[in-house]
Coordinates of N, CA and C in Angstrom, one line a residue:
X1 N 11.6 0.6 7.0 CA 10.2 0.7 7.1 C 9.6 -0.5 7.6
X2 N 8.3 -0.1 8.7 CA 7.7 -1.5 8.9 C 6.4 -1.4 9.1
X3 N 5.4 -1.9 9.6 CA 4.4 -1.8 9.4 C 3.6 -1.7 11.1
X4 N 3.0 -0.9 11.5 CA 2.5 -0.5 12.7 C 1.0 -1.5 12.9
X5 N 0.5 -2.2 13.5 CA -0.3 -2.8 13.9 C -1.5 -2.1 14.0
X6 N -3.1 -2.4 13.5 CA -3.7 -1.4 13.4 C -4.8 -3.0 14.3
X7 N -5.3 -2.2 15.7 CA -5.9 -3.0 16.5 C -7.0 -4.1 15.8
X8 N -8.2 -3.3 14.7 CA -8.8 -4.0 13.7 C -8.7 -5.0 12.8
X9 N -6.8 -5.2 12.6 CA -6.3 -6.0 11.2 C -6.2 -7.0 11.8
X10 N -6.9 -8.4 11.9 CA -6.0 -10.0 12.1 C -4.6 -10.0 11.6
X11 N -4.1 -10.3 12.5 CA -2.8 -10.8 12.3 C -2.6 -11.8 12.1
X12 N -3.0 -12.8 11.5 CA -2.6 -14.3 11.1 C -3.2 -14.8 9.6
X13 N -2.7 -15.4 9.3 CA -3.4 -15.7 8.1 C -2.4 -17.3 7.9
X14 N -3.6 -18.1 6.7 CA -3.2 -19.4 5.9 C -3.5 -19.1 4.9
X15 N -2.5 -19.6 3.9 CA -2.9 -19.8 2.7 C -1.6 -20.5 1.8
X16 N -2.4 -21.3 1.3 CA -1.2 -22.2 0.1 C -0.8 -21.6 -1.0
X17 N 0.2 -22.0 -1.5 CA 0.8 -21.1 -2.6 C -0.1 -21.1 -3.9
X18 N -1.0 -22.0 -3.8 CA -1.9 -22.0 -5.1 C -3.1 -21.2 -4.5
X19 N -3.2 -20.6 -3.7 CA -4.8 -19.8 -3.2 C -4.6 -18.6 -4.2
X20 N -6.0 -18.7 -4.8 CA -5.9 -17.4 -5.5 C -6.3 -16.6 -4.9
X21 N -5.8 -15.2 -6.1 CA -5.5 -13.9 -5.5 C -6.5 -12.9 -6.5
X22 N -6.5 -13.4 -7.8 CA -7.1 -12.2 -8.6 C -6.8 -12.9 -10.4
X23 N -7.8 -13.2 -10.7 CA -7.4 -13.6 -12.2 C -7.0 -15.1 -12.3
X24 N -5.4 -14.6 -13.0 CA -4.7 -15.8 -13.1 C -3.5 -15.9 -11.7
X25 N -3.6 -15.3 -10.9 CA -2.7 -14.6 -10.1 C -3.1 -15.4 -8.9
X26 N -2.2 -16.1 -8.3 CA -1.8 -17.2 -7.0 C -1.3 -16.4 -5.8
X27 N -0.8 -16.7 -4.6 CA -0.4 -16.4 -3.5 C 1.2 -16.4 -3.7
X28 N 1.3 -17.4 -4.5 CA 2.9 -17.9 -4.7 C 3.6 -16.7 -5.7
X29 N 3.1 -16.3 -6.4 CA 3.2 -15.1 -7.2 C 3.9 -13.6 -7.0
X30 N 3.3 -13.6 -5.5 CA 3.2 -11.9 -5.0 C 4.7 -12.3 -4.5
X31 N 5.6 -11.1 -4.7 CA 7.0 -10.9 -4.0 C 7.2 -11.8 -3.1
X32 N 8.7 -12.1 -2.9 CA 8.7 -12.7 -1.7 C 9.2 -11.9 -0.2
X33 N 9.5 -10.5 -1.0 CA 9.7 -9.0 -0.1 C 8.4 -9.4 0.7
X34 N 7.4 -9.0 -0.6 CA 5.9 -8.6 0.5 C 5.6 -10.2 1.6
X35 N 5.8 -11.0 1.2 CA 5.7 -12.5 2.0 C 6.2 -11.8 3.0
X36 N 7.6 -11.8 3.2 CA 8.5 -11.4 4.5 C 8.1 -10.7 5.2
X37 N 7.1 -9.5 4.7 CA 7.0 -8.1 5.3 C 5.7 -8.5 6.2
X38 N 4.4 -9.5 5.4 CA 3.5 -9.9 5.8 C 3.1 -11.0 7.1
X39 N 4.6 -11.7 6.9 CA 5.1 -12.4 7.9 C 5.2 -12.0 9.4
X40 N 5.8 -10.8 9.2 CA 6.1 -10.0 10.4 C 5.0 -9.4 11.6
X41 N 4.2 -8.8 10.1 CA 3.3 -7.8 10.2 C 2.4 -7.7 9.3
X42 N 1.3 -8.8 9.2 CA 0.0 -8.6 8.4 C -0.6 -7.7 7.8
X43 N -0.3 -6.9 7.8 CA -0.5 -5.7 7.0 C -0.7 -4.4 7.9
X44 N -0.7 -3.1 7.4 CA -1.5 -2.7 8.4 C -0.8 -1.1 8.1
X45 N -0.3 0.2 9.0 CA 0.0 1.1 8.7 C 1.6 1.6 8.3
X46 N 2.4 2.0 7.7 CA 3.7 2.0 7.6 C 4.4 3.5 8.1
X47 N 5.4 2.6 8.7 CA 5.6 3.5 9.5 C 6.5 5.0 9.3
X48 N 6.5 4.9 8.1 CA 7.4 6.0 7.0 C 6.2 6.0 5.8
X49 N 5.3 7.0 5.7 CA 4.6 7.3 4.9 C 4.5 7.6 3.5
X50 N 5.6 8.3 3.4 CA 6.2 8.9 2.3 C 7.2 8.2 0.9
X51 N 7.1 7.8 -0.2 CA 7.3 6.6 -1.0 C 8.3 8.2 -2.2
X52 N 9.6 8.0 -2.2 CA 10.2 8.5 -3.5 C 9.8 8.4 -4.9
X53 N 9.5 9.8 -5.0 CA 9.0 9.7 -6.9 C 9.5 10.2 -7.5
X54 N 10.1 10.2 -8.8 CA 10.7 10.9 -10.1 C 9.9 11.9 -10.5
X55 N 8.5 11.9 -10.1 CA 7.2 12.7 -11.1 C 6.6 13.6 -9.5
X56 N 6.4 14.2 -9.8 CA 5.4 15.3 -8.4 C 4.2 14.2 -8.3
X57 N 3.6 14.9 -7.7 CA 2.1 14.0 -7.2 C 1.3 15.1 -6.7
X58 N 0.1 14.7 -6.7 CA -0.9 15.4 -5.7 C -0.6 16.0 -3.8
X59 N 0.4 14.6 -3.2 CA 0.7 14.5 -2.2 C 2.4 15.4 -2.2
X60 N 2.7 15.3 -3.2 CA 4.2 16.1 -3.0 C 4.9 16.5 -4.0
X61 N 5.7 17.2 -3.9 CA 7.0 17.0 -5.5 C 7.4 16.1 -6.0
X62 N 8.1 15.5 -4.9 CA 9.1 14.3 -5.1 C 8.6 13.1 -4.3
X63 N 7.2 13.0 -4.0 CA 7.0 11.7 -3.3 C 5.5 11.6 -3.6
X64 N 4.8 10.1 -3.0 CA 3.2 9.8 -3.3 C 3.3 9.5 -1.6
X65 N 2.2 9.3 -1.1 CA 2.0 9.2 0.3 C 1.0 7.8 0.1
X66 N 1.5 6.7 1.1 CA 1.3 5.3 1.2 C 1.1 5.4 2.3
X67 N 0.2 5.6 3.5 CA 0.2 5.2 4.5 C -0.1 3.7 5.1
X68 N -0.4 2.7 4.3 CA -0.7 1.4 4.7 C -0.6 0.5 3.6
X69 N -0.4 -0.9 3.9 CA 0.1 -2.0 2.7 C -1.0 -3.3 3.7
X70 N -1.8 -3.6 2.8 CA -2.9 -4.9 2.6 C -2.2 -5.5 3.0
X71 N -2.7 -6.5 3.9 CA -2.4 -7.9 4.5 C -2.9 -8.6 3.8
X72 N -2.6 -10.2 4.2 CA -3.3 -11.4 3.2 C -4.4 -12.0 3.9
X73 N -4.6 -11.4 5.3 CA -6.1 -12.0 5.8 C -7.2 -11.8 5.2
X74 N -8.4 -12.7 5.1 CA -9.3 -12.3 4.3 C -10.5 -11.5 5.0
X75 N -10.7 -10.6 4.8 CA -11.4 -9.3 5.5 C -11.4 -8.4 4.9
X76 N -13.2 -8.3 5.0 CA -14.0 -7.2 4.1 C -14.0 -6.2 4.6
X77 N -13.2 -5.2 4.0 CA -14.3 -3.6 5.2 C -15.4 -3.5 5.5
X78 N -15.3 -3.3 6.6 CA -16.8 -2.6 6.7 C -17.2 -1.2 7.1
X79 N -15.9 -0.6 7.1 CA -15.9 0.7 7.5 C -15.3 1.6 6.8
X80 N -14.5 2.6 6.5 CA -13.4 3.3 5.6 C -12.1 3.3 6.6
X81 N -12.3 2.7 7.9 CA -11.2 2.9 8.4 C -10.4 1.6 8.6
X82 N -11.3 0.7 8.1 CA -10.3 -0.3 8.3 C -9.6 -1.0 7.2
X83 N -8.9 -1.7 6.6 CA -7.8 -1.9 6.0 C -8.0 -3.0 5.1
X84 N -8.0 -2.8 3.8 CA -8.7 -4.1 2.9 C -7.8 -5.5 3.3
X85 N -8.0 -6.2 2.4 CA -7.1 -7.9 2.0 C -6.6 -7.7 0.9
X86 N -5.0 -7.9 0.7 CA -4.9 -8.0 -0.7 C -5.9 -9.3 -1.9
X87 N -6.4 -10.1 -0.8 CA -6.8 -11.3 -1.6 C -8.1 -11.1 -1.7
X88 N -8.7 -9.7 -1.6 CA -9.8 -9.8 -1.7 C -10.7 -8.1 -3.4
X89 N -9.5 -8.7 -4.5 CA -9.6 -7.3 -4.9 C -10.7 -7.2 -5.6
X90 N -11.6 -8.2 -5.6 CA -13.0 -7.3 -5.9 C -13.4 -5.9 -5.6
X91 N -13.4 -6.1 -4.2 CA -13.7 -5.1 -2.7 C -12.8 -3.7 -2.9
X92 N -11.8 -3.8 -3.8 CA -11.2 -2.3 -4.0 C -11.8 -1.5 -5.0
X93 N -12.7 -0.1 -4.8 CA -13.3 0.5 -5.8 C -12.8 0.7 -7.3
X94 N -11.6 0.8 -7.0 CA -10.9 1.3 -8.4 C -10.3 0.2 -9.1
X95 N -10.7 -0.8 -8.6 CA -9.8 -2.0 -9.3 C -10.1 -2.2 -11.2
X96 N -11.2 -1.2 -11.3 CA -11.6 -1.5 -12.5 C -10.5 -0.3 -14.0
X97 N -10.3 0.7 -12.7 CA -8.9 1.0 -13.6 C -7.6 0.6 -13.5
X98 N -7.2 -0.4 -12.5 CA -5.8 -0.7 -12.5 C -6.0 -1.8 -13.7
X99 N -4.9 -2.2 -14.3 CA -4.6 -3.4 -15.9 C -5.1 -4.3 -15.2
X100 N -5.4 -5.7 -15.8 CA -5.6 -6.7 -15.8 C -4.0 -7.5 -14.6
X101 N -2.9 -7.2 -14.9 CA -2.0 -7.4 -14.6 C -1.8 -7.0 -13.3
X102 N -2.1 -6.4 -12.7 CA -1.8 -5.5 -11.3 C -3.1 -6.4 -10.3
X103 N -1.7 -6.0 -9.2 CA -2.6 -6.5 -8.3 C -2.4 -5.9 -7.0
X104 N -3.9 -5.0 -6.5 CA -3.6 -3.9 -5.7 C -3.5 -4.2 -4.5
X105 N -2.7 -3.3 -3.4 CA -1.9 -3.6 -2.2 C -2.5 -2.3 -1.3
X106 N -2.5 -1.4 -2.5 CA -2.9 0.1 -1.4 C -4.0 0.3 -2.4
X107 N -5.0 1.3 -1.9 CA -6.2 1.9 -2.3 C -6.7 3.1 -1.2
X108 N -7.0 4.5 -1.6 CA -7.2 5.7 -0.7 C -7.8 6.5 -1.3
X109 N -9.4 6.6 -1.2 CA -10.3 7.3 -2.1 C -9.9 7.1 -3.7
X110 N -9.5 8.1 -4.6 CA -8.4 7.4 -5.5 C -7.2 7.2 -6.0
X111 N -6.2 6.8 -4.9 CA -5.3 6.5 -5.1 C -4.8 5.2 -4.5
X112 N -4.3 4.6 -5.5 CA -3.9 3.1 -5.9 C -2.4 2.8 -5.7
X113 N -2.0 2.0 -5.2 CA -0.2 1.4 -5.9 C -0.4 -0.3 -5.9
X114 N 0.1 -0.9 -7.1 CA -0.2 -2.2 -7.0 C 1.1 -2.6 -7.1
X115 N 1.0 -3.9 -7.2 CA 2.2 -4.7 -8.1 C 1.4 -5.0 -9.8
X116 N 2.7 -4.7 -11.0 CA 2.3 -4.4 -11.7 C 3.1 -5.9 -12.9
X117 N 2.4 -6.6 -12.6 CA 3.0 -7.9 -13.3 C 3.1 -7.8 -15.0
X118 N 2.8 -6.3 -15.6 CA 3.3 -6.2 -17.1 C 4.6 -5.9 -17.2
X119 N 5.3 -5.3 -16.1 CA 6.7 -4.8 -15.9 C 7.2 -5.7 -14.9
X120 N 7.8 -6.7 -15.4 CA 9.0 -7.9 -14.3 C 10.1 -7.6 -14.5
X121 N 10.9 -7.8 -13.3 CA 12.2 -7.8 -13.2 C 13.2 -8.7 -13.5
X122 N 14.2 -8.9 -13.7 CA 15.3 -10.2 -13.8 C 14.8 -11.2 -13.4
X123 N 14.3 -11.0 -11.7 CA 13.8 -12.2 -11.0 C 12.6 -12.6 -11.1
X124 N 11.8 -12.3 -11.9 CA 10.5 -12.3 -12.2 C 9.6 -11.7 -11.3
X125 N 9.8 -10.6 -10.8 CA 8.8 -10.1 -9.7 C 8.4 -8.7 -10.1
X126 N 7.0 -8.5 -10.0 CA 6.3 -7.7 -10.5 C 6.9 -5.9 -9.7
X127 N 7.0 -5.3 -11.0 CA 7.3 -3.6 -10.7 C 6.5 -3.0 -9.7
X128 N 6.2 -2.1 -8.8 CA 5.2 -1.3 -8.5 C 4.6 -0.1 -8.9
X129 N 3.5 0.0 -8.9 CA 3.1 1.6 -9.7 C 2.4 2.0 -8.6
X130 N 2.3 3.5 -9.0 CA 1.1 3.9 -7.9 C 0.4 5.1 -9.2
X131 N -1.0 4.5 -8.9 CA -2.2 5.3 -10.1 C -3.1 6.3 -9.1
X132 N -2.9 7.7 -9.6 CA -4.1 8.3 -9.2 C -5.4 8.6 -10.3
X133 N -6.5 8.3 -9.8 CA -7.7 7.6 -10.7 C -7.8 9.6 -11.0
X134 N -8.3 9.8 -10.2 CA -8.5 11.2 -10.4 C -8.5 12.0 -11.1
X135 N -6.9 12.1 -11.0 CA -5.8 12.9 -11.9 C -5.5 12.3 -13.6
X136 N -5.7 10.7 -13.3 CA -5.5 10.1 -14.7 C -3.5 10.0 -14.6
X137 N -3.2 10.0 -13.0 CA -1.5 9.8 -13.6 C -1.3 8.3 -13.0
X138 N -0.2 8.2 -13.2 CA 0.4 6.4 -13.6 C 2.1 6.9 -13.2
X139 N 2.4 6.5 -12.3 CA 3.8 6.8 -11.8 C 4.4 5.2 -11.7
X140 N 5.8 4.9 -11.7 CA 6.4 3.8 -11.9 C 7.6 4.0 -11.1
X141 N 6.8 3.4 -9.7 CA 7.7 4.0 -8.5 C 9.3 3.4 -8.5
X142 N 9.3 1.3 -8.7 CA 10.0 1.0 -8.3 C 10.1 -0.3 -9.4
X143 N 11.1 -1.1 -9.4 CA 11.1 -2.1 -10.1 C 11.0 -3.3 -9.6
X144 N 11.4 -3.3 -8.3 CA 9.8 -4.5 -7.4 C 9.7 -3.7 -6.0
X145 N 9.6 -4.9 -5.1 CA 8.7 -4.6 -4.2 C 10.0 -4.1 -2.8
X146 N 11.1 -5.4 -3.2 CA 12.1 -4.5 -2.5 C 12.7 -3.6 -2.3
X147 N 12.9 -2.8 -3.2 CA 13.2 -1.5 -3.8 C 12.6 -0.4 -3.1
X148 N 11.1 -0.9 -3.6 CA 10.1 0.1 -3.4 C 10.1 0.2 -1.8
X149 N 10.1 -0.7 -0.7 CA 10.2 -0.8 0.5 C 11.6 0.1 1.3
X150 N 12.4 0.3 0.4 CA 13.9 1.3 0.4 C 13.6 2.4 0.4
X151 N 12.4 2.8 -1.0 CA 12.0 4.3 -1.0 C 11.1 5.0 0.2
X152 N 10.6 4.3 1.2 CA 9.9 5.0 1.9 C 11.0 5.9 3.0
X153 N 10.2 6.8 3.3 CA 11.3 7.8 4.3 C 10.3 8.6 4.9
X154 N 10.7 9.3 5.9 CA 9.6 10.1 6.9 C 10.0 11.6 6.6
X155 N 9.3 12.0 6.6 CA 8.8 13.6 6.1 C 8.5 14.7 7.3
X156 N 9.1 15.0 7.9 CA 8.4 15.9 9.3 C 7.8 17.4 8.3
X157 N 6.8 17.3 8.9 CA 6.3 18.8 8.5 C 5.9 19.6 9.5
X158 N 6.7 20.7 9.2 CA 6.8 21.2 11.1 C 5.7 22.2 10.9
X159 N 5.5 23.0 11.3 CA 4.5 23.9 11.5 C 4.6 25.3 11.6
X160 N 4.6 26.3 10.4 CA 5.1 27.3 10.5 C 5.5 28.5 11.9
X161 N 4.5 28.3 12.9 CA 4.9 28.9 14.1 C 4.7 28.0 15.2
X162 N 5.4 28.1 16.0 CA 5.4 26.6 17.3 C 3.7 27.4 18.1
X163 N 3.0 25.8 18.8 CA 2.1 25.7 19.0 C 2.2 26.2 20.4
X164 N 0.9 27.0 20.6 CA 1.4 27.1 22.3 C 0.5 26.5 23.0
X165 N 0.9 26.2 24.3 CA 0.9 25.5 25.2 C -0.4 25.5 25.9
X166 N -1.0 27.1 26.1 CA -1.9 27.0 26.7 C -2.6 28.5 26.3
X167 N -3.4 28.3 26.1 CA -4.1 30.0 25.4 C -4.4 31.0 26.9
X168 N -4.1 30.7 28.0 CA -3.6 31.3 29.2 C -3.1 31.2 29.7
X169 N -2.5 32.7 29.5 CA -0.7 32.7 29.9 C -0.9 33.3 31.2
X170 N 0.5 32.8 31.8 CA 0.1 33.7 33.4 C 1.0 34.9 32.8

């Protein structure tokens, strides 16, 4: 999986390992998966939608639908179409129901996935969840961020009868 360039998202960003993020919560903090991934590609749309789940969802049986992962540039929305900051989580509606601990990456009307710094790994790196506010559910997609970057996979959904081509036919 990687992340598709979305014309509106800055691509560059600075920030020191002590720049806060949220709370008690630093730059140096967040995965070093998501660093790598951010490196590449500042955030922006991914290019495999579809995230593996143990639990159904709104979005699927067996999967939650992620279409985009927050960059670290600092930029406000100003529109619904364009793409938050992770370092900016004031600015995320629902941040008032994700824990104290989490720190959110995706946000979509009400649906949330953060990193979930009450659940760490061996390496000390925060689990991921994804919350729908809505519904009131709490799924525990992955046990960090690399993992979770494993689970995405593309979904074709074809179309019960093929489309035609021209609504006149010779």
């Amino acid at each position: 999986m990687h992340l598709i360039a979305s014309p509106l998202q800055k691509q560059f960003y600075t920030y020191l390992p002590k720049s806060p993020i949220y709370k008690q919560f630093s730059v140096e903090d967040l995965p070093i998966s998501y660093h790598n991934l951010v490196n590449q590609q500042n955030g922006g749309y991914t290019s495999h939608s579809y995230v593996v789940s143990k639990r159904p969802s709104r979005d699927a049986l067996t999967a939650v639908y992620i279409p985009f992962i927050a960059g670290m540039y600092e930029q406000k929305p100003t529109a619904d179409y364009q793409l938050p900051s992770i370092t900016r989580q004031n600015d995320f509606i629902h941040r008032s129901n994700v824990p104290e601990t989490g720190i959110i990456f995706y946000e979509d009307h009400d649906r949330v996935a953060y990193f979930d710094f009450a659940q760490l790994n061996d390496k000390g790196e925060p689990a991921v969840t994804y919350m729908d506010v809505g519904l009131g559910q709490t799924i525990s997609l992955a046990p960090d961020f690399a993992s979770f970057l494993d689970l995405f996979e593309y979904r074709f959904l074809g179309l019960p009868a093929p489309t035609l081509v021209s609504y006149h036919r010779v």
